[in-house]
Amino acid sequence: MRKKIIAGNWKMNLKKEDAFTLVDNIVAGYQRLGLSENKIMLLAPSFVYLNFAQEKIENKEHLYIAAQDCSVHNSGAYTGEVSAMMLQSIGISYCIIGHSERRQYHNEDAEILYLKIKQAIANQIIPIFCCGEDLETRTQEQYFDFIKRQLETCIFKLEEEDFNKIIIAYEPIWAIGTGKTATVAQAEEMHAYIRKLIEEKYNKQIAHNTSILYGGSVNASNAKNLFLAQDIDGALVGGASLKYEDFVQIAEAL
Ligand code: PGA
């Protein structure tokens, strides 16, 4: 059975004391989250807080710390980079890869993202692979082809055994940080399409077992409806994940 996942992408936000308070609150309110084997929570703070956050959640089952990115390299003279090997060595087991902000501001293309995914998997880290079209692609009704290409040029190059470890996040760029969430119908249509593509490429069981998260202006009031859709297995939350009460309410809705 595929997992339901609520993930908070903190991006480049929060000073140390605020980041720590947020993790502390989530740990203190742990019971409210209703986590289990089939419903997990991921928190993705900046690299500088990963180790501390990891220590704070250590004995909380089904709650995990995720990185927001990793290097294409394992180690070496790559100033400023952080490798999947390092993440694994501090106990990190999830990593966001291919967020649209990385694609846009750091020119990360399918080839680079594929290498990052291979690095993550080689270090026992589960990649959360992000895909999503921009407004122009949506307006021109090219979004199905666009997403298909994003999958085909990257994660569909993985062997079945590795693809099994992937989480997908569909995040239409026009909905990220804009307050303009995709409608449930728009999101479900794309999630069902992605699942169909997985079935065609791999098989029905893998398609059934792959968690596909929605991201883009998810908040405490729209989460419940999104989660009713059968192919939406949770959310990758940006802005609302920085506010304890909002984030917990999203988790409760799942
Ligand atoms: P948002 O960001 O929830 O602030 O729209 C989502 C994301 O970028 O993952």
mmCIF file of C-alpha atoms and ligand atoms in Angstrom:
data_model
loop_
_atom_site.group_PDB
_atom_site.id
_atom_site.type_symbol
_atom_site.label_atom_id
_atom_site.label_comp_id
_atom_site.label_asym_id
_atom_site.label_seq_id
_atom_site.Cartn_x
_atom_site.Cartn_y
_atom_site.Cartn_z
ATOM 1 C CA MET A 1 0.000 0.000 0.000
ATOM 2 C CA ARG A 2 1.301 3.451 -0.847
ATOM 3 C CA LYS A 3 2.070 5.883 1.945
ATOM 4 C CA LYS A 4 0.311 9.157 2.616
ATOM 5 C CA ILE A 5 2.856 11.872 3.096
ATOM 6 C CA ILE A 6 2.776 15.393 4.401
ATOM 7 C CA ALA A 7 6.006 17.232 3.682
ATOM 8 C CA GLY A 8 7.060 20.727 4.700
ATOM 9 C CA ASN A 9 9.538 22.471 2.411
ATOM 10 C CA TRP A 10 10.931 25.340 4.469
ATOM 11 C CA LYS A 11 13.057 26.620 1.575
ATOM 12 C CA MET A 12 15.497 29.367 2.627
ATOM 13 C CA ASN A 13 13.430 30.536 5.587
ATOM 14 C CA LEU A 14 13.664 30.839 9.381
ATOM 15 C CA LYS A 15 16.457 31.797 11.734
ATOM 16 C CA LYS A 16 17.833 29.133 14.019
ATOM 17 C CA GLU A 17 15.570 29.913 16.993
ATOM 18 C CA ASP A 18 12.443 29.951 14.799
ATOM 19 C CA ALA A 19 13.411 26.727 13.044
ATOM 20 C CA PHE A 20 14.040 25.033 16.384
ATOM 21 C CA THR A 21 10.760 26.289 17.846
ATOM 22 C CA LEU A 22 8.886 24.902 14.850
ATOM 23 C CA VAL A 23 10.463 21.460 15.207
ATOM 24 C CA ASP A 24 9.936 21.550 18.987
ATOM 25 C CA ASN A 25 6.251 22.381 18.529
ATOM 26 C CA ILE A 26 5.774 19.604 16.018
ATOM 27 C CA VAL A 27 7.455 17.129 18.373
ATOM 28 C CA ALA A 28 5.380 18.390 21.335
ATOM 29 C CA GLY A 29 2.163 18.086 19.310
ATOM 30 C CA TYR A 30 3.188 14.720 17.888
ATOM 31 C CA GLN A 31 -0.023 12.928 18.914
ATOM 32 C CA ARG A 32 -2.127 15.369 16.891
ATOM 33 C CA LEU A 33 -0.323 14.437 13.684
ATOM 34 C CA GLY A 34 -1.813 10.949 13.653
ATOM 35 C CA LEU A 35 1.272 9.451 12.044
ATOM 36 C CA SER A 36 1.586 5.752 11.318
ATOM 37 C CA GLU A 37 3.291 3.286 9.017
ATOM 38 C CA ASN A 38 1.020 4.550 6.233
ATOM 39 C CA LYS A 39 0.967 8.247 7.050
ATOM 40 C CA ILE A 40 4.333 9.893 7.501
ATOM 41 C CA MET A 41 5.574 13.453 7.891
ATOM 42 C CA LEU A 42 8.727 14.998 6.439
ATOM 43 C CA LEU A 43 10.266 18.323 7.451
ATOM 44 C CA ALA A 44 12.770 19.859 5.045
ATOM 45 C CA PRO A 45 14.708 22.663 6.726
ATOM 46 C CA SER A 46 17.812 24.339 5.332
ATOM 47 C CA PHE A 47 21.020 22.275 5.352
ATOM 48 C CA VAL A 48 22.372 24.205 8.350
ATOM 49 C CA TYR A 49 19.561 22.974 10.609
ATOM 50 C CA LEU A 50 19.367 19.378 9.390
ATOM 51 C CA ASN A 51 21.575 17.852 12.029
ATOM 52 C CA PHE A 52 19.850 19.616 14.918
ATOM 53 C CA ALA A 53 16.400 18.874 13.555
ATOM 54 C CA GLN A 54 17.372 15.241 13.072
ATOM 55 C CA GLU A 55 18.409 14.996 16.727
ATOM 56 C CA LYS A 56 15.167 16.571 17.902
ATOM 57 C CA ILE A 57 12.900 14.103 16.090
ATOM 58 C CA GLU A 58 15.038 11.049 16.693
ATOM 59 C CA ASN A 59 12.626 8.988 18.778
ATOM 60 C CA LYS A 60 9.458 10.065 16.954
ATOM 61 C CA GLU A 61 8.256 7.294 14.690
ATOM 62 C CA HIS A 62 7.107 8.135 11.159
ATOM 63 C CA LEU A 63 8.469 11.695 11.421
ATOM 64 C CA TYR A 64 11.521 12.358 9.254
ATOM 65 C CA ILE A 65 13.871 15.167 8.317
ATOM 66 C CA ALA A 66 14.473 15.713 4.598
ATOM 67 C CA ALA A 67 17.068 17.704 2.685
ATOM 68 C CA GLN A 68 16.023 20.160 -0.027
ATOM 69 C CA ASP A 69 18.734 19.152 -2.483
ATOM 70 C CA CYS A 70 21.934 17.126 -2.831
ATOM 71 C CA SER A 71 25.009 17.209 -5.027
ATOM 72 C CA VAL A 72 25.519 15.165 -8.182
ATOM 73 C CA HIS A 73 28.876 14.135 -6.651
ATOM 74 C CA ASN A 74 29.630 11.830 -3.769
ATOM 75 C CA SER A 75 32.563 13.811 -2.334
ATOM 76 C CA GLY A 76 35.482 15.933 -3.462
ATOM 77 C CA ALA A 77 36.475 19.481 -4.371
ATOM 78 C CA TYR A 78 32.992 20.954 -4.866
ATOM 79 C CA THR A 79 32.903 24.037 -2.666
ATOM 80 C CA GLY A 80 29.514 24.773 -1.158
ATOM 81 C CA GLU A 81 27.955 21.448 -2.137
ATOM 82 C CA VAL A 82 26.406 18.847 0.167
ATOM 83 C CA SER A 83 26.406 15.212 -0.870
ATOM 84 C CA ALA A 84 23.884 12.445 -0.330
ATOM 85 C CA MET A 85 26.667 10.514 1.402
ATOM 86 C CA MET A 86 26.953 13.311 4.005
ATOM 87 C CA LEU A 87 23.190 13.454 4.444
ATOM 88 C CA GLN A 88 23.056 9.734 4.990
ATOM 89 C CA SER A 89 25.851 9.959 7.558
ATOM 90 C CA ILE A 90 23.702 12.231 9.778
ATOM 91 C CA GLY A 91 20.662 9.990 9.424
ATOM 92 C CA ILE A 92 18.726 11.820 6.700
ATOM 93 C CA SER A 93 16.591 9.464 4.652
ATOM 94 C CA TYR A 94 14.639 11.751 2.274
ATOM 95 C CA CYS A 95 15.693 14.463 -0.174
ATOM 96 C CA ILE A 96 13.695 16.810 -2.414
ATOM 97 C CA ILE A 97 15.150 16.731 -5.930
ATOM 98 C CA GLY A 98 14.184 18.866 -8.913
ATOM 99 C CA HIS A 99 12.132 21.531 -7.199
ATOM 100 C CA SER A 100 11.135 24.138 -9.800
ATOM 101 C CA GLU A 101 13.168 26.764 -7.935
ATOM 102 C CA ARG A 102 16.300 24.628 -8.375
ATOM 103 C CA ARG A 103 15.458 24.043 -12.038
ATOM 104 C CA GLN A 104 14.839 27.753 -12.599
ATOM 105 C CA TYR A 105 17.520 29.484 -10.514
ATOM 106 C CA HIS A 106 20.242 26.846 -10.714
ATOM 107 C CA ASN A 107 19.650 25.579 -14.238
ATOM 108 C CA GLU A 108 19.101 22.011 -13.089
ATOM 109 C CA ASP A 109 18.026 19.966 -16.095
ATOM 110 C CA ALA A 110 16.852 16.374 -16.407
ATOM 111 C CA GLU A 111 20.394 15.063 -16.766
ATOM 112 C CA ILE A 112 21.583 16.727 -13.552
ATOM 113 C CA LEU A 113 18.471 15.651 -11.683
ATOM 114 C CA TYR A 114 18.942 12.076 -12.808
ATOM 115 C CA LEU A 115 22.473 12.079 -11.364
ATOM 116 C CA LYS A 116 21.179 13.535 -8.087
ATOM 117 C CA ILE A 117 18.515 10.862 -7.880
ATOM 118 C CA LYS A 118 21.096 8.149 -8.485
ATOM 119 C CA GLN A 119 23.281 9.657 -5.742
ATOM 120 C CA ALA A 120 20.378 9.738 -3.313
ATOM 121 C CA ILE A 121 19.356 6.157 -3.992
ATOM 122 C CA ALA A 122 22.954 4.925 -3.784
ATOM 123 C CA ASN A 123 23.043 6.417 -0.275
ATOM 124 C CA GLN A 124 19.713 4.921 0.837
ATOM 125 C CA ILE A 125 17.955 8.284 0.597
ATOM 126 C CA ILE A 126 14.452 8.416 -0.855
ATOM 127 C CA PRO A 127 14.121 11.136 -3.512
ATOM 128 C CA ILE A 128 11.041 13.321 -3.695
ATOM 129 C CA PHE A 129 11.095 14.153 -7.397
ATOM 130 C CA CYS A 130 9.291 17.377 -8.287
ATOM 131 C CA CYS A 131 7.663 18.069 -11.620
ATOM 132 C CA GLY A 132 5.307 20.791 -12.787
ATOM 133 C CA GLU A 133 4.509 23.107 -15.668
ATOM 134 C CA ASP A 134 4.606 26.898 -15.812
ATOM 135 C CA LEU A 135 1.636 29.152 -16.519
ATOM 136 C CA GLU A 136 2.332 29.463 -20.224
ATOM 137 C CA THR A 137 2.410 25.683 -20.669
ATOM 138 C CA ARG A 138 -0.842 25.432 -18.716
ATOM 139 C CA THR A 139 -2.526 28.185 -20.728
ATOM 140 C CA GLN A 140 -1.452 26.613 -24.006
ATOM 141 C CA GLU A 141 -2.817 23.282 -22.794
ATOM 142 C CA GLN A 142 0.522 21.556 -23.252
ATOM 143 C CA TYR A 143 0.768 20.382 -19.648
ATOM 144 C CA PHE A 144 0.246 16.654 -20.143
ATOM 145 C CA ASP A 145 3.009 16.444 -22.736
ATOM 146 C CA PHE A 146 5.252 18.644 -20.627
ATOM 147 C CA ILE A 147 4.949 16.487 -17.501
ATOM 148 C CA LYS A 148 5.335 13.315 -19.548
ATOM 149 C CA ARG A 149 8.621 14.687 -20.902
ATOM 150 C CA GLN A 150 9.823 15.645 -17.414
ATOM 151 C CA LEU A 151 9.240 12.072 -16.262
ATOM 152 C CA GLU A 152 10.588 10.366 -19.382
ATOM 153 C CA THR A 153 13.825 12.348 -19.439
ATOM 154 C CA CYS A 154 14.562 11.673 -15.780
ATOM 155 C CA ILE A 155 12.945 9.196 -13.418
ATOM 156 C CA PHE A 156 11.627 6.888 -16.146
ATOM 157 C CA LYS A 157 15.261 6.144 -16.956
ATOM 158 C CA LEU A 158 15.500 4.312 -13.629
ATOM 159 C CA GLU A 159 15.370 0.548 -13.356
ATOM 160 C CA GLU A 160 12.221 -0.778 -11.758
ATOM 161 C CA GLU A 161 14.036 -1.536 -8.519
ATOM 162 C CA ASP A 162 15.140 2.100 -8.124
ATOM 163 C CA PHE A 163 11.908 3.634 -9.360
ATOM 164 C CA ASN A 164 10.169 1.783 -6.537
ATOM 165 C CA LYS A 165 11.945 4.058 -4.060
ATOM 166 C CA ILE A 166 10.747 7.340 -5.575
ATOM 167 C CA ILE A 167 8.122 9.755 -4.300
ATOM 168 C CA ILE A 168 6.708 12.165 -6.884
ATOM 169 C CA ALA A 169 5.478 15.683 -6.181
ATOM 170 C CA TYR A 170 3.380 17.409 -8.822
ATOM 171 C CA GLU A 171 3.833 21.127 -8.302
ATOM 172 C CA PRO A 172 2.460 23.389 -11.021
ATOM 173 C CA ILE A 173 4.741 26.435 -10.970
ATOM 174 C CA TRP A 174 1.818 28.814 -11.360
ATOM 175 C CA ALA A 175 0.447 27.557 -8.049
ATOM 176 C CA ILE A 176 3.672 27.796 -6.019
ATOM 177 C CA GLY A 177 3.675 30.649 -3.530
ATOM 178 C CA THR A 178 0.932 32.412 -5.484
ATOM 179 C CA GLY A 179 -2.071 31.547 -3.356
ATOM 180 C CA LYS A 180 -3.557 30.116 -6.574
ATOM 181 C CA THR A 181 -4.009 26.417 -5.831
ATOM 182 C CA ALA A 182 -4.872 24.047 -8.636
ATOM 183 C CA THR A 183 -8.478 22.974 -8.348
ATOM 184 C CA VAL A 184 -9.039 19.468 -7.053
ATOM 185 C CA ALA A 185 -10.087 18.481 -10.582
ATOM 186 C CA GLN A 186 -6.927 19.950 -12.146
ATOM 187 C CA ALA A 187 -4.678 18.274 -9.584
ATOM 188 C CA GLU A 188 -6.440 14.899 -9.652
ATOM 189 C CA GLU A 189 -6.443 14.860 -13.447
ATOM 190 C CA MET A 190 -2.660 15.260 -13.500
ATOM 191 C CA HIS A 191 -2.041 12.797 -10.662
ATOM 192 C CA ALA A 192 -4.160 10.153 -12.402
ATOM 193 C CA TYR A 193 -2.265 10.860 -15.626
ATOM 194 C CA ILE A 194 1.116 10.454 -13.898
ATOM 195 C CA ARG A 195 -0.048 7.183 -12.371
ATOM 196 C CA LYS A 196 -1.178 5.966 -15.789
ATOM 197 C CA LEU A 197 2.250 6.833 -17.240
ATOM 198 C CA ILE A 198 3.950 4.882 -14.447
ATOM 199 C CA GLU A 199 1.742 1.897 -15.189
ATOM 200 C CA GLU A 200 2.584 2.067 -18.898
ATOM 201 C CA LYS A 201 6.310 2.403 -18.223
ATOM 202 C CA TYR A 202 6.592 -0.080 -15.333
ATOM 203 C CA ASN A 203 3.483 -1.909 -14.196
ATOM 204 C CA LYS A 204 0.165 -1.598 -12.403
ATOM 205 C CA GLN A 205 1.490 -2.529 -9.008
ATOM 206 C CA ILE A 206 4.310 0.005 -9.075
ATOM 207 C CA ALA A 207 1.875 2.676 -10.265
ATOM 208 C CA HIS A 208 -0.447 1.762 -7.417
ATOM 209 C CA ASN A 209 2.342 1.875 -4.843
ATOM 210 C CA THR A 210 3.904 5.211 -5.859
ATOM 211 C CA SER A 211 3.006 8.150 -3.623
ATOM 212 C CA ILE A 212 2.196 11.268 -5.651
ATOM 213 C CA LEU A 213 2.025 14.499 -3.652
ATOM 214 C CA TYR A 214 0.478 17.756 -4.724
ATOM 215 C CA GLY A 215 2.272 21.055 -4.089
ATOM 216 C CA GLY A 216 1.330 24.653 -4.727
ATOM 217 C CA SER A 217 -0.341 26.942 -2.201
ATOM 218 C CA VAL A 218 -1.689 24.087 -0.083
ATOM 219 C CA ASN A 219 -3.126 25.498 3.141
ATOM 220 C CA ALA A 220 -5.298 24.549 6.078
ATOM 221 C CA SER A 221 -8.511 25.347 4.213
ATOM 222 C CA ASN A 222 -7.908 23.704 0.824
ATOM 223 C CA ALA A 223 -6.031 20.601 1.997
ATOM 224 C CA LYS A 224 -9.031 18.507 2.970
ATOM 225 C CA ASN A 225 -10.646 18.656 -0.477
ATOM 226 C CA LEU A 226 -7.392 17.929 -2.265
ATOM 227 C CA PHE A 227 -6.831 14.872 -0.066
ATOM 228 C CA LEU A 228 -10.239 13.463 -0.967
ATOM 229 C CA ALA A 229 -9.036 12.859 -4.519
ATOM 230 C CA GLN A 230 -8.018 9.242 -4.983
ATOM 231 C CA ASP A 231 -4.656 9.863 -6.644
ATOM 232 C CA ILE A 232 -3.494 12.656 -4.326
ATOM 233 C CA ASP A 233 -1.455 10.991 -1.597
ATOM 234 C CA GLY A 234 -0.486 14.050 0.375
ATOM 235 C CA ALA A 235 1.181 17.403 -0.065
ATOM 236 C CA LEU A 236 4.492 19.163 -0.390
ATOM 237 C CA VAL A 237 3.810 22.379 1.475
ATOM 238 C CA GLY A 238 5.888 25.554 1.297
ATOM 239 C CA GLY A 239 4.570 28.733 2.930
ATOM 240 C CA ALA A 240 1.999 27.060 5.184
ATOM 241 C CA SER A 241 4.618 24.632 6.540
ATOM 242 C CA LEU A 242 6.324 27.547 8.315
ATOM 243 C CA LYS A 243 3.270 28.135 10.493
ATOM 244 C CA TYR A 244 2.865 25.432 13.097
ATOM 245 C CA GLU A 245 -0.918 25.536 13.428
ATOM 246 C CA ASP A 246 -1.526 25.649 9.651
ATOM 247 C CA PHE A 247 0.864 22.789 8.987
ATOM 248 C CA VAL A 248 -0.619 20.596 11.705
ATOM 249 C CA GLN A 249 -4.106 21.241 10.380
ATOM 250 C CA ILE A 250 -2.957 20.142 6.916
ATOM 251 C CA ALA A 251 -1.541 16.975 8.499
ATOM 252 C CA GLU A 252 -4.807 16.379 10.330
ATOM 253 C CA ALA A 253 -6.702 16.703 7.043
ATOM 254 C CA LEU A 254 -4.695 13.866 5.469
HETATM 255 P P1 PGA B 1 3.880 26.828 -1.521
HETATM 256 O O1 PGA B 1 5.212 26.072 -2.011
HETATM 257 O O2 PGA B 1 3.127 25.891 -0.653
HETATM 258 O O3 PGA B 1 4.400 28.034 -0.750
HETATM 259 O O4 PGA B 1 3.121 27.220 -2.737
HETATM 260 C C1 PGA B 1 5.173 24.725 -2.371
HETATM 261 C C2 PGA B 1 6.534 24.275 -2.816
HETATM 262 O O5 PGA B 1 7.238 25.038 -3.485
HETATM 263 O O6 PGA B 1 6.944 23.141 -2.514
#
